[in-house]
């Protein structure tokens, strides 16, 4: 199949701090798996990050680190377009136009806006409210047919689809209406190690609740040993065993083993042995990624080159869509 026959797929990750193994399993690992099937376009979403307060130096560092992590995890810059969102001005430009067909009520009722407004009550800004429109622009600029999203971004993708349809109805066919891409066999949502009823989050105030992609071996094993498990001692994936089920999911994501295989492997053994095995599996899998990331971070020119090339390619594709939009809404082009 020729390059042009593959469908476009877009996704992005915000460079706002540590990346957890939950982010890896839920997003980046899938990005790698999708790169042959689709024309993949992946961004470091720095424009989104500043909707909550960031320290400038940290944001710059996190942006470069996330780019290095993408590549270290196996995203191939020869196969995918890999870029930093703020390097492509069309994202902001399309956001402005889409703002004019978006209603305030649609944005103020977004679950994530309400959650983040409550969490950052001292900084409820228009950017936080407009966040989903910027996300819609990200996706629509590339005529993406598919967007791999976790549950927390589904509402934003729904809005993206509504805006695409609304624009197309008002101005004529312009945007591809994107579909959510649900990964085969991996509904795996990784939960907190301290409270398996909550999603694993880097902003958890308890650092034992999450494992980051840069935690060292001892830290990883210690966190797994401390993970909250359920009553009983049987390693079995079940609804009434959320702690153990979560560890089985983590173990599976890093070893490729199914829940049944893991249950068999640890039958007759207790939680203690299993937790150490999970920690070791995670540490073993992350070691080469961490080494490669460290190596890449020393090759800053190489990373800058990838970003530059990615932004050029992205800008070319985005400009095509934006020109069409500008024409449809009636902006005088001068040529
Ligand atoms: N909002 C997404 C998140 O925090 C990141 C993101 C930005 C994104 N633009 C996107 C995801 C476009 C998918 C498509 O996870």
Short mmCIF file of C-alpha atoms and ligand atoms in Angstrom, two decimals, residues 10-14 16 23 27 31 43-45 48 85 91 112 116 131 134-139 147-150 152-153 156-157 160 199, ligand 1:
data_model
loop_
_atom_site.label_atom_id
_atom_site.label_comp_id
_atom_site.label_asym_id
_atom_site.label_seq_id
_atom_site.Cartn_x
_atom_site.Cartn_y
_atom_site.Cartn_z
CA UNK A 10 -2.84 12.18 15.18
CA UNK A 11 -2.02 12.21 18.84
CA UNK A 12 -0.09 14.30 21.32
CA UNK A 13 1.28 14.25 24.86
CA UNK A 14 1.75 17.29 27.08
CA UNK A 16 4.13 18.86 31.77
CA UNK A 23 1.01 7.32 30.14
CA UNK A 27 -0.46 6.20 24.92
CA UNK A 31 1.91 5.16 19.21
CA UNK A 43 3.16 16.19 18.79
CA UNK A 44 4.57 17.43 22.04
CA UNK A 45 1.60 19.57 23.11
CA UNK A 48 -1.80 22.84 25.93
CA UNK A 85 3.10 21.97 18.69
CA UNK A 91 -2.55 25.27 15.46
CA UNK A 112 -11.87 18.10 32.36
CA UNK A 116 -9.08 21.45 36.37
CA UNK A 131 -8.18 23.73 25.51
CA UNK A 134 -6.96 23.78 20.39
CA UNK A 135 -7.10 20.00 20.55
CA UNK A 136 -9.69 19.96 17.77
CA UNK A 137 -7.37 22.13 15.68
CA UNK A 138 -4.48 19.71 16.28
CA UNK A 139 -6.53 16.86 14.91
CA UNK A 147 -7.13 9.48 17.14
CA UNK A 148 -6.02 7.05 19.84
CA UNK A 149 -7.57 8.39 23.01
CA UNK A 150 -8.02 7.30 26.56
CA UNK A 152 -10.33 11.12 29.76
CA UNK A 153 -10.01 12.62 26.26
CA UNK A 156 -12.77 16.30 23.70
CA UNK A 157 -12.75 14.07 20.64
CA UNK A 160 -13.75 17.77 17.69
CA UNK A 199 -6.14 6.46 37.71
N1 LIG B 1 -5.04 16.70 25.66
C1 LIG B 1 -4.25 15.52 25.48
C2 LIG B 1 -3.83 14.95 26.82
O1 LIG B 1 -3.58 15.69 27.74
C3 LIG B 1 -3.03 15.81 24.65
C4 LIG B 1 -3.41 16.25 23.29
C5 LIG B 1 -3.29 17.50 22.76
C6 LIG B 1 -4.03 15.44 22.29
N2 LIG B 1 -3.77 17.53 21.49
C7 LIG B 1 -4.23 16.29 21.17
C8 LIG B 1 -4.42 14.08 22.25
C9 LIG B 1 -4.83 15.82 20.02
C10 LIG B 1 -5.02 13.62 21.07
C11 LIG B 1 -5.22 14.47 19.98
O2 LIG B 1 -3.71 13.76 26.94
#
